[in-house]
Short mmCIF file of C-alpha atoms in Angstrom, two decimals:
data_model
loop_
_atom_site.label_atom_id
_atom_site.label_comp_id
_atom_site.label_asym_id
_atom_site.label_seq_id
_atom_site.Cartn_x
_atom_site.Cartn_y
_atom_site.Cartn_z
CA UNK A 58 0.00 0.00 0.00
CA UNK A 59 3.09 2.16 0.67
CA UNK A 60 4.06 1.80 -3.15
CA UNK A 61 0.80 1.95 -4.57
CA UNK A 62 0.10 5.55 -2.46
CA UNK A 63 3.88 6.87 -3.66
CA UNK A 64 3.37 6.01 -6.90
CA UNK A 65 0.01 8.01 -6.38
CA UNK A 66 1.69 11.15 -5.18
CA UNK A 67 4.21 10.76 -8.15
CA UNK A 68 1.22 10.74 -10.55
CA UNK A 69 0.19 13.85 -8.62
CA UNK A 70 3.29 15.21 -9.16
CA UNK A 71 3.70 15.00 -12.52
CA UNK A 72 -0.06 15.71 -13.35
CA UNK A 73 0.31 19.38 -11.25
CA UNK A 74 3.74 19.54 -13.45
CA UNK A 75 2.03 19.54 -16.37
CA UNK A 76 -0.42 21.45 -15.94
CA UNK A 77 1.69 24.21 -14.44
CA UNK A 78 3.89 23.40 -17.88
CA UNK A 79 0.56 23.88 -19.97
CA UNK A 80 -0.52 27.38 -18.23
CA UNK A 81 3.34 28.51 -18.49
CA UNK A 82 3.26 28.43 -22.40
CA UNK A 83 -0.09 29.88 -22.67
CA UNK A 84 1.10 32.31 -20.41
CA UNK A 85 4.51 33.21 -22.72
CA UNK A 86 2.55 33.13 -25.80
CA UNK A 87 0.39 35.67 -24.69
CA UNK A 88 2.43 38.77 -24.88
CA UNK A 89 4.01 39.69 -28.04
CA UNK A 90 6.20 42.77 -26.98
CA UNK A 91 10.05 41.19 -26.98
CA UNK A 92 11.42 42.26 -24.58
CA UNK A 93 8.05 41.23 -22.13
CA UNK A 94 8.28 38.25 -23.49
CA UNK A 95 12.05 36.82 -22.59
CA UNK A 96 11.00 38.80 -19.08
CA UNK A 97 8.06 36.34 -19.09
CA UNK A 98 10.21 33.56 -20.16
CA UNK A 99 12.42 33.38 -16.64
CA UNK A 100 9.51 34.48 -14.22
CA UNK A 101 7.61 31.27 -15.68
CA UNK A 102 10.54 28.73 -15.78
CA UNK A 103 11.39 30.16 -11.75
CA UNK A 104 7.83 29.54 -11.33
CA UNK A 105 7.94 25.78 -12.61
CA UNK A 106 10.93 24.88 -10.45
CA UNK A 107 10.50 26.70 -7.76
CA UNK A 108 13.44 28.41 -8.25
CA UNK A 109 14.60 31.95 -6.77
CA UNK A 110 16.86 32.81 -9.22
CA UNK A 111 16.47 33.31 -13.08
CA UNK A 112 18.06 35.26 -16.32
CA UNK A 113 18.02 34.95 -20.03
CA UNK A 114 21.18 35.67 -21.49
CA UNK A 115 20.88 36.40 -25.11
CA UNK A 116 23.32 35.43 -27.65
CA UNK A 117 24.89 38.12 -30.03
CA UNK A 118 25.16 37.39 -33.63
CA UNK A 119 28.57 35.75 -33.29
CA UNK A 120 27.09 33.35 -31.29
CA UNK A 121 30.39 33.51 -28.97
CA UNK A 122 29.01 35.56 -26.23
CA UNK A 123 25.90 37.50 -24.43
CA UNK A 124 25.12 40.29 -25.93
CA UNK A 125 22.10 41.08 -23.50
CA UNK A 126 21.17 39.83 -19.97
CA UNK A 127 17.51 39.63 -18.64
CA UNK A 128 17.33 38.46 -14.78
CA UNK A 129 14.25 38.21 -12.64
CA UNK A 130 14.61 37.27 -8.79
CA UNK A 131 16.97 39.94 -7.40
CA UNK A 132 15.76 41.87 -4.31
CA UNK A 133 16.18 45.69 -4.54
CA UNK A 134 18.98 45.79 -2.35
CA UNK A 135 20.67 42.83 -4.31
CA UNK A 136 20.30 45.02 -7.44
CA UNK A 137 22.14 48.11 -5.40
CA UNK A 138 24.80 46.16 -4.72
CA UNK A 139 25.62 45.53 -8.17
CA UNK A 140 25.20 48.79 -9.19
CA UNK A 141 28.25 49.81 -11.67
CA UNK A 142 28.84 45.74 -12.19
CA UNK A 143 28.41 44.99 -16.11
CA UNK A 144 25.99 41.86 -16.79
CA UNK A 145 28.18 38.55 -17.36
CA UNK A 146 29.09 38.13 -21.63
CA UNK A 147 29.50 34.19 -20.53
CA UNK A 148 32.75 33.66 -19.23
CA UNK A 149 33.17 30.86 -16.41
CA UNK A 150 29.87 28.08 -15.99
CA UNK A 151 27.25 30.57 -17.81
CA UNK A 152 29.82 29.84 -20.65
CA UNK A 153 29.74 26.48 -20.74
CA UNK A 154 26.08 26.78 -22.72
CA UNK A 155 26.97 28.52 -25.15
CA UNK A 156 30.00 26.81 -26.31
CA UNK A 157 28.15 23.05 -25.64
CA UNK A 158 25.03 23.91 -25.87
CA UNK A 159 23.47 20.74 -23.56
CA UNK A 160 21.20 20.68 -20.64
CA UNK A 161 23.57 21.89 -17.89
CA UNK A 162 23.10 20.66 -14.17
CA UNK A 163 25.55 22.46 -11.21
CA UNK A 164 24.95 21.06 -8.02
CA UNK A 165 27.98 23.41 -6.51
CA UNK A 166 28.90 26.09 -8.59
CA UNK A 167 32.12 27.63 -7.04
CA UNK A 168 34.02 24.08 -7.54
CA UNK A 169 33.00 23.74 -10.75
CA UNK A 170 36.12 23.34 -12.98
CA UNK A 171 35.05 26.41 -15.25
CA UNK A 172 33.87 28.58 -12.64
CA UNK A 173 35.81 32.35 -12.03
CA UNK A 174 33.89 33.45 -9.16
CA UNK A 175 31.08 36.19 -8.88
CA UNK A 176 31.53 39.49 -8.80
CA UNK A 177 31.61 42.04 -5.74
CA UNK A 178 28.32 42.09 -4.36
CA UNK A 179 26.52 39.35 -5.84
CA UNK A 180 24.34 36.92 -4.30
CA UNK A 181 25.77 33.93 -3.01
CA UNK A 182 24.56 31.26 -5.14
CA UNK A 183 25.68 27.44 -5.03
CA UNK A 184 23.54 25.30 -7.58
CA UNK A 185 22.76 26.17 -11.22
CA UNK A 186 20.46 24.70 -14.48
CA UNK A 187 21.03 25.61 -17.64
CA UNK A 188 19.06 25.24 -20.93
CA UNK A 189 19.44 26.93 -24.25
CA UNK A 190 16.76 28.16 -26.22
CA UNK A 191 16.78 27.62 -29.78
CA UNK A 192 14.84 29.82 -32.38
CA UNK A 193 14.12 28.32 -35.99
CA UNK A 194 16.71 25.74 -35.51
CA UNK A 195 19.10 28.93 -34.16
CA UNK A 196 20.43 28.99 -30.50
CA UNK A 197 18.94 32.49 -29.45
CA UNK A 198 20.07 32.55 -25.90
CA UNK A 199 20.81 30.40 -22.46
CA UNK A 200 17.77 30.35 -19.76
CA UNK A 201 19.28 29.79 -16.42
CA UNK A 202 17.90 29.40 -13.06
CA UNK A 203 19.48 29.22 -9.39
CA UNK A 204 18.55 28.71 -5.85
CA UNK A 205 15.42 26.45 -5.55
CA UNK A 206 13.41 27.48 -3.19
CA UNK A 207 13.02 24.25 -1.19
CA UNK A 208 17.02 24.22 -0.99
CA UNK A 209 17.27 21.33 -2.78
CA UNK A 210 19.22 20.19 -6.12
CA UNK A 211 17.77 20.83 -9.59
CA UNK A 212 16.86 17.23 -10.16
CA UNK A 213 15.80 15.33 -13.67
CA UNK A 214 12.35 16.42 -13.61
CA UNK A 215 13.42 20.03 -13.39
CA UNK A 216 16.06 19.75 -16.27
CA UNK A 217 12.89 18.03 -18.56
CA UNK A 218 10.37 20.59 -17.59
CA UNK A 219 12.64 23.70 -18.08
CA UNK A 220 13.43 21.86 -21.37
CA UNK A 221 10.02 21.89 -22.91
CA UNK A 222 9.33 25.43 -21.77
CA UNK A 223 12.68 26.34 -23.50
CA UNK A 224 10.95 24.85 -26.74
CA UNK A 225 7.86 27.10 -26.23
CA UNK A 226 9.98 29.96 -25.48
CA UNK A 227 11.51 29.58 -28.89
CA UNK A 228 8.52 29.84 -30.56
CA UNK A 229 6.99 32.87 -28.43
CA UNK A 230 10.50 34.55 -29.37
CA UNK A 231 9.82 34.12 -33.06
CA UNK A 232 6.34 35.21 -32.69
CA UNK A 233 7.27 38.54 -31.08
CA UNK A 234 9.92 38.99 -33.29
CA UNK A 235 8.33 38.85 -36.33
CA UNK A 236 5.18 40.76 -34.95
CA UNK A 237 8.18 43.50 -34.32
CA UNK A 238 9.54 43.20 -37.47
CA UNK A 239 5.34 43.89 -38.58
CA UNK A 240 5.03 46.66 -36.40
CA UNK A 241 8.34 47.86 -37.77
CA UNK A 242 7.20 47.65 -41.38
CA UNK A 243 4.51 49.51 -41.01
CA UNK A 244 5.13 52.18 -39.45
CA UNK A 245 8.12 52.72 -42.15
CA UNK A 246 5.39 52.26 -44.36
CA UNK A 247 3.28 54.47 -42.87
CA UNK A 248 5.75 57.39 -42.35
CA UNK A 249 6.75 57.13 -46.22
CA UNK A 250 3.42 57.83 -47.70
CA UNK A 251 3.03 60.95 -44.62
CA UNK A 252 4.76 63.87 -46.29
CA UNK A 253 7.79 66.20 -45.20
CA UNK A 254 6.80 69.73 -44.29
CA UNK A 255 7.69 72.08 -46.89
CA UNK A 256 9.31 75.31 -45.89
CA UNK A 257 6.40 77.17 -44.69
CA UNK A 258 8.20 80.59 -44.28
CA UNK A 259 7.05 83.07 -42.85
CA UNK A 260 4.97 80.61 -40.36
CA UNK A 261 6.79 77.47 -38.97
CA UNK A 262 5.30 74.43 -38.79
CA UNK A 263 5.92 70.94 -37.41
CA UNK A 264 4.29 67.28 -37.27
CA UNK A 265 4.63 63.93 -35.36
CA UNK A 266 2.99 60.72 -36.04
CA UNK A 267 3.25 57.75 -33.58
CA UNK A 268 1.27 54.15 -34.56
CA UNK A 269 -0.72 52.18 -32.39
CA UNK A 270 0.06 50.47 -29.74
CA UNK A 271 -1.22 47.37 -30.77
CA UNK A 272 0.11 45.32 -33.92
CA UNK A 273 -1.56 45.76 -37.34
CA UNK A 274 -0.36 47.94 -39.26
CA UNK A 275 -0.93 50.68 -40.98
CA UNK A 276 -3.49 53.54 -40.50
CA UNK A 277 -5.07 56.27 -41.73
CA UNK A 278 -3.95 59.39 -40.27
CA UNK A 279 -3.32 62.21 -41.96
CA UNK A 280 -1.46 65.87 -42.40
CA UNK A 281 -0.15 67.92 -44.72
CA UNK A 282 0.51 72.11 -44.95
CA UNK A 283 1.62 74.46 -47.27
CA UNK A 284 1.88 78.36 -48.09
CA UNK A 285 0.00 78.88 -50.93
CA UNK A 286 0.53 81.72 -54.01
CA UNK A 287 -2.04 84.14 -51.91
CA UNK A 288 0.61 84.17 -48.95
CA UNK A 289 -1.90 82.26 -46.74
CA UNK A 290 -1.21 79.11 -44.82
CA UNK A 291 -3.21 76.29 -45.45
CA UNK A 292 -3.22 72.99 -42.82
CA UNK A 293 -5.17 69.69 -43.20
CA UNK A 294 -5.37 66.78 -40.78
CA UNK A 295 -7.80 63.71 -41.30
CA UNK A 296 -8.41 60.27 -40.35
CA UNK A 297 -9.62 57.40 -42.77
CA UNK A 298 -11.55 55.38 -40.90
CA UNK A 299 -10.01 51.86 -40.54
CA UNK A 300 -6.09 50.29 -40.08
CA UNK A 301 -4.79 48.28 -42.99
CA UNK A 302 -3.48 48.73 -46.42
CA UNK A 303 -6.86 50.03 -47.94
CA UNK A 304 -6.85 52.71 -45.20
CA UNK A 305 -3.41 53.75 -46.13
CA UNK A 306 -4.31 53.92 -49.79
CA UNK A 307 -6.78 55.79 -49.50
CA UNK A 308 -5.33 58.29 -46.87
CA UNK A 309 -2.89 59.02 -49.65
CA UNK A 310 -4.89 59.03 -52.28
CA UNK A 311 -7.15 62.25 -50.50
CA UNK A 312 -4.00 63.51 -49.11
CA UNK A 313 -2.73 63.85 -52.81
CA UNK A 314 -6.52 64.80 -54.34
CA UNK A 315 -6.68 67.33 -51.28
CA UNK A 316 -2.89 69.26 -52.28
CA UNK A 317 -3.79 69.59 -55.76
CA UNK A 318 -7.42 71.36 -54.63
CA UNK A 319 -5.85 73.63 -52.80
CA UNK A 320 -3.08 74.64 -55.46
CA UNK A 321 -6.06 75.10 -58.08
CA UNK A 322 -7.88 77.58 -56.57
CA UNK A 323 -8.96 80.38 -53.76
CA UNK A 324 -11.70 78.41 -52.09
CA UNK A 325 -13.21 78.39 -48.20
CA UNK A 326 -12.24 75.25 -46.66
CA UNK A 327 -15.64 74.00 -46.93
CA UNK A 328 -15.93 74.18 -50.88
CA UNK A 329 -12.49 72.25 -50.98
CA UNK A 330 -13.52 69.33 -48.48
CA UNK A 331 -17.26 69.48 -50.49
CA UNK A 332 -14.54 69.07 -53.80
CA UNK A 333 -12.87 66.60 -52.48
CA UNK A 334 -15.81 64.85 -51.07
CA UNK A 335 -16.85 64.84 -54.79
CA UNK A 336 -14.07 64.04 -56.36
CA UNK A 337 -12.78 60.89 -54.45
CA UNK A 338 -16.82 59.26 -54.85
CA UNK A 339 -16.57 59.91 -58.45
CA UNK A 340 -12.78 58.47 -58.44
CA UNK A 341 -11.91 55.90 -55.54
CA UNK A 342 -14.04 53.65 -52.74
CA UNK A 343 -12.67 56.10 -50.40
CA UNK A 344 -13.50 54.73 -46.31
CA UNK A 345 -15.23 57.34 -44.12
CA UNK A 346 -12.98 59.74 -43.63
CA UNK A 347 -12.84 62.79 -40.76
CA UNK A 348 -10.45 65.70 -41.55
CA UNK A 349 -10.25 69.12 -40.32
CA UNK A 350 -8.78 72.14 -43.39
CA UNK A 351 -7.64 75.10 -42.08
CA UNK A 352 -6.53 78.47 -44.04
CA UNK A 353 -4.79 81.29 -42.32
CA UNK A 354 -4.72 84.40 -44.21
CA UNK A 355 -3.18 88.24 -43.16
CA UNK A 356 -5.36 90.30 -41.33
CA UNK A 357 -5.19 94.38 -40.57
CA UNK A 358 -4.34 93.31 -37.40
CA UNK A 359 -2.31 89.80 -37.49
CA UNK A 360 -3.96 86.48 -38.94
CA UNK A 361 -7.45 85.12 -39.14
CA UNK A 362 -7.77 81.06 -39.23
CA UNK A 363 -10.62 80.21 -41.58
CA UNK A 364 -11.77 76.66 -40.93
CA UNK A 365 -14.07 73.89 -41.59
CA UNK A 366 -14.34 70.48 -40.03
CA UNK A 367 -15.97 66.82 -41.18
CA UNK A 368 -16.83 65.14 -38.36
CA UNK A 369 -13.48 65.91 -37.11
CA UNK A 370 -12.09 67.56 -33.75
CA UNK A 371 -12.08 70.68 -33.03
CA UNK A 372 -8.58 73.08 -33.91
CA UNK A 373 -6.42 74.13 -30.28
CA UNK A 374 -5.44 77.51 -30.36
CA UNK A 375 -2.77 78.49 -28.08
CA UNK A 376 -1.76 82.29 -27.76
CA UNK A 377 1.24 83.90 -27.14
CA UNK A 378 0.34 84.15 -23.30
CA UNK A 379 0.45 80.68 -22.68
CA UNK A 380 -3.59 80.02 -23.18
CA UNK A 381 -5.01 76.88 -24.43
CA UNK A 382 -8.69 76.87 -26.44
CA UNK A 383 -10.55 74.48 -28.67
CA UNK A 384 -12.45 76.40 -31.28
CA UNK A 385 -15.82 74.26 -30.77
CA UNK A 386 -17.42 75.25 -34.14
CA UNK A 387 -20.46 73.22 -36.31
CA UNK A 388 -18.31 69.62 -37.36
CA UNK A 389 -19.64 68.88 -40.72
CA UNK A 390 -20.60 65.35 -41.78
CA UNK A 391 -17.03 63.29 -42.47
CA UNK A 392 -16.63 63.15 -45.92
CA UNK A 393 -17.74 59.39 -47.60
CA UNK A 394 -21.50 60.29 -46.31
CA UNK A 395 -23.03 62.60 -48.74
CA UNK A 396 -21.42 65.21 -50.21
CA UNK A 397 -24.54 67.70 -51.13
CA UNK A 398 -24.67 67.79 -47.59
CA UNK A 399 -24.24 71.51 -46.61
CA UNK A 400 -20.49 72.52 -45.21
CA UNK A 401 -20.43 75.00 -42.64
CA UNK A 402 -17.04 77.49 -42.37
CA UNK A 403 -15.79 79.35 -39.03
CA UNK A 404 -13.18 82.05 -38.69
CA UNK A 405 -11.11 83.14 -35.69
CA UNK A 406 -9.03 85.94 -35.14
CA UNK A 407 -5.56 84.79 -34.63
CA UNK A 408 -2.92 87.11 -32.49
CA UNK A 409 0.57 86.77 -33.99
CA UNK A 410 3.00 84.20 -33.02
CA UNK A 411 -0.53 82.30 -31.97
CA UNK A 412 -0.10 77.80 -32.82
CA UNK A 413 -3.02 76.51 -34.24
CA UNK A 414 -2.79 72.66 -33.20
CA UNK A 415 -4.68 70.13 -35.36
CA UNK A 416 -4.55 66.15 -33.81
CA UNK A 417 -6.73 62.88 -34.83
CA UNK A 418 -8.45 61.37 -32.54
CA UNK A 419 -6.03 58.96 -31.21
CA UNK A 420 -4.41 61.75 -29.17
CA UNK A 421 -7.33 61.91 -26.56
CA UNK A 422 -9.32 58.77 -27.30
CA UNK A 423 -9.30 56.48 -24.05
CA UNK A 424 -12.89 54.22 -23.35
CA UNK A 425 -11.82 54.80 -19.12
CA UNK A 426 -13.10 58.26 -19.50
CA UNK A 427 -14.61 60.82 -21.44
CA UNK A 428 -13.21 62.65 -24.70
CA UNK A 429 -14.02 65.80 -22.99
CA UNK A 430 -11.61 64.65 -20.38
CA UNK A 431 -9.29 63.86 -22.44
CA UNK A 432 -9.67 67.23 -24.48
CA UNK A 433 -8.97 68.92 -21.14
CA UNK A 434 -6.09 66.73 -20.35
CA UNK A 435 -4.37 67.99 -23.97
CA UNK A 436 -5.37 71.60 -23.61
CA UNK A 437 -3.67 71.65 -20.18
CA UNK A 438 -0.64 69.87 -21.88
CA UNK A 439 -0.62 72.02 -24.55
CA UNK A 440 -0.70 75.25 -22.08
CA UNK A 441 2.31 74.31 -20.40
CA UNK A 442 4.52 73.20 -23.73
CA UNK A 443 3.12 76.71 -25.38
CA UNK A 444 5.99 78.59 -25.38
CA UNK A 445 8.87 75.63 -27.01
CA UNK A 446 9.75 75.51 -29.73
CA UNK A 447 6.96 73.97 -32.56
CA UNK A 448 9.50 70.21 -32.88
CA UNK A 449 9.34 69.99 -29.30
CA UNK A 450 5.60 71.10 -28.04
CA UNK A 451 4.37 68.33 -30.61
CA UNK A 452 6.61 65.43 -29.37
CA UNK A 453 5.68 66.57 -25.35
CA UNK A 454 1.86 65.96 -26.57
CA UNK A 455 2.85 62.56 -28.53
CA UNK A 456 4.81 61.48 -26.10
CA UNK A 457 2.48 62.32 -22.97
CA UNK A 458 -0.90 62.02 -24.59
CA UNK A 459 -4.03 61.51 -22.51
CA UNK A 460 -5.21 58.69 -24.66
CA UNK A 461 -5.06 55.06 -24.19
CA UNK A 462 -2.58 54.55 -27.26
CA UNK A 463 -4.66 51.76 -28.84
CA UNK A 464 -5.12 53.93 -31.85
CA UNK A 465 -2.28 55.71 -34.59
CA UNK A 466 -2.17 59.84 -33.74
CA UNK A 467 -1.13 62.49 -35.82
CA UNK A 468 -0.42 66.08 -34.37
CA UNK A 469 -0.07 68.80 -36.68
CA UNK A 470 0.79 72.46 -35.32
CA UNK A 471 1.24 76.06 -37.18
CA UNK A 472 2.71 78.91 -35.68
CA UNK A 473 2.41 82.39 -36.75
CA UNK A 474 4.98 85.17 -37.75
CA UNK A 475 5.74 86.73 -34.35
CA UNK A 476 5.16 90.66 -34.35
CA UNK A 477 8.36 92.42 -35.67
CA UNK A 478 10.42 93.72 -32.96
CA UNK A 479 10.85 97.49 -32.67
CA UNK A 480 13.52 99.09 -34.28
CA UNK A 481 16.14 101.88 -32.33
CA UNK A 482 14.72 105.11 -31.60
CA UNK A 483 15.79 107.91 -33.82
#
């Protein structure tokens, strides 16, 4: 009966095993970000063993040392007291993977034959497994673990089980690397078909576009700007609705419909959308599509923006003082609905050296809260950055937007000619 209930609690054993084995590859196939992944990869495999210790080292392309060095286990204070101490390249028993490249079991490390120590301040550590992880055939790195928990050797069971997590991690790896090389791809491709600002002298102008946080691809965000033959400034933002090629297409095939409008004639912004509304049903499938057109002509007394929205956000107007306002106006139907639909226009007096901000709606968007939130959150942001320079206020409201970052945004701001400073008195 002895046997028969061991043997039980062996079946146990190995049944909890594999099911902890089973929930640690679902678990490090569910991310997709690299570097959360290899993270992922030693919190799971200390998990399975029970082990206190863990790192990833990962090869570099030579294949004759680590190139990077992902641990998981350290306290804080362990971490201080390696402050200034580079991670190990694999000299000594971390080497001994990557040169034979076999399941690796230390039961005492410091009398190991290739061992050289640890450096000042490390944690004491005495027993060691080691497993490398292969990618497409390819050793990508060595996963090694330290310390169990219950003080006892790595045994057999723990050198199989890290084993068949290594092969899962190899395939995670490959997965987040090519959804990388995706991401990558995309937004190269995305940024290519977004034009350079021209030289918009005398205003200055600037633009940022940042993808999604999720995979996927390419979107439909918008901008463009240019100074036309009449001396004023025209600005155009939009967002095809949709994130994949046919998105992208069509954002530049309006983008490109859109410049040539504008170059053909004097119109209110609301005769060129209603044009190009038009002209892109007759031409193209074009997607719903928002946008917001802007013109900014001289004034007796500065600069007035002239403006008309479809279904789009609302313009940001900061002043020279530092003040923040969304010129709430009539939206407009998005263009891709009807185009005999009546546009409405809207001016504003602009003061000079005022920045007339245009965004999509992936700057603000977050389903936790409101878009008026949100829109508070960005004129607040936008208050404080007022004064920089145009390069930097649109990276401070890329890079601390109020939105979730599930969706592409595109910020595009225009600053006027500042008032001529005062020449010597006669």
């Amino acid at each position: 009966m002895e046997g028969v209930a061991a043997q039980l609690r062996a079946l146990a054993r190995a049944k909890n095993r594999l099911q902890g084995l089973l929930a640690a590859v679902l678990a490090i196939g569910g991310d997709l970000d690299l570097p959360a992944v290899l993270h992922r990869i030693v919190t799971t495999a200390m998990d399975l063993v029970g082990a206190r210790y863990g790192a990833l080292g990962v090869l570099a392309p030579s294949g004759d040392h680590l190139e990077r060095f992902i641990t998981a286990g350290l306290t804080a204070e362990e971490r201080a007291a390696l402050t200034g101490v580079d991670f190990p390249h694999g000299r000594g028993v971390l080497g001994q993977l990557i040169h034979h490249p076999e399941p690796l079991r230390v039961d005492d490390i410091p009398s190991h034959p290739a061992s050289v120590g640890f450096p000042p301040g490390h944690p004491p550590m005495r027993t060691l497994l080691g497993v490398a992880v292969t990618v497409r055939g390819e050793i990508y790195g060595d996963l090694y673990l330290s310390e169990r928990e219950d003080g006892r050797l790595f045994d057999e069971e723990d050198e199989e089980i890290v084993r068949a997590l290594a092969g899962a991690a190899g395939i995670a790896i490959e997965n987040a690397r090519l959804y990388g090389y995706l991401r990558d791809s995309a937004e190269q491709f995305q940024r290519l078909l977004l034009p350079t600002l021209p030289d918009l002298t005398p205003f200055s102008g600037a633009a940022v576009y940042r993808t999604a946080a999720e995979p996927a691809g390419v979107g439909g965000d918008w901008y463009d700007a240019a100074v036309l033959p009449d001396r004023a400034c025209v600005a155009v933002i939009g967002d095809v609705v949709g994130h994949d090629l046919n998105a992208a297409a069509a954002m530049a095939q309006a983008r490109n419909m859109l410049r040539a409008l504008l170059f053909d004639r004097k119109s209110p912004p609301s005769a060129v959308l209603t044009q190009l509304d038009h002209t892109v049903r007759a031409i193209t499938d074009l997607p719903v599509t928002t946008a917001c057109l802007a013109r900014i002509e001289p004034a007796a007394d500065g600069w007035t923006l002239h403006w008309s929205t479809a279904g789009h956000l609302p313009p940001l107007v900061l002043t020279p003082d530092g003040h923040a306002r969304y010129l709430h106006a009539e939206p407009g139907i998005p263009l891709g609905v009807d185009p005999d639909i009546h546009r409405p226009d809207h001016s504003h007096p602009l003061p000079a050296g005022s920045t007339v901000v245009l965004f999509t709606d992936g700057l603000v968007e977050d389903p936790g809260r409101s878009i008026d939130e949100g829109l508070d959150t960005l004129a607040a942001l936008a208050a404080a950055h007022a004064a920089d320079p145009l390069d930097a206020l649109v990276r401070a409201l890329a890079d601390h937007h109020p939105s979730d970052g599930h969706d592409d945004m595109a910020i595009l701001a225009i600053r006027t000619p500042a008032p001529p400073r005062p020449g010597p008195l006669a």
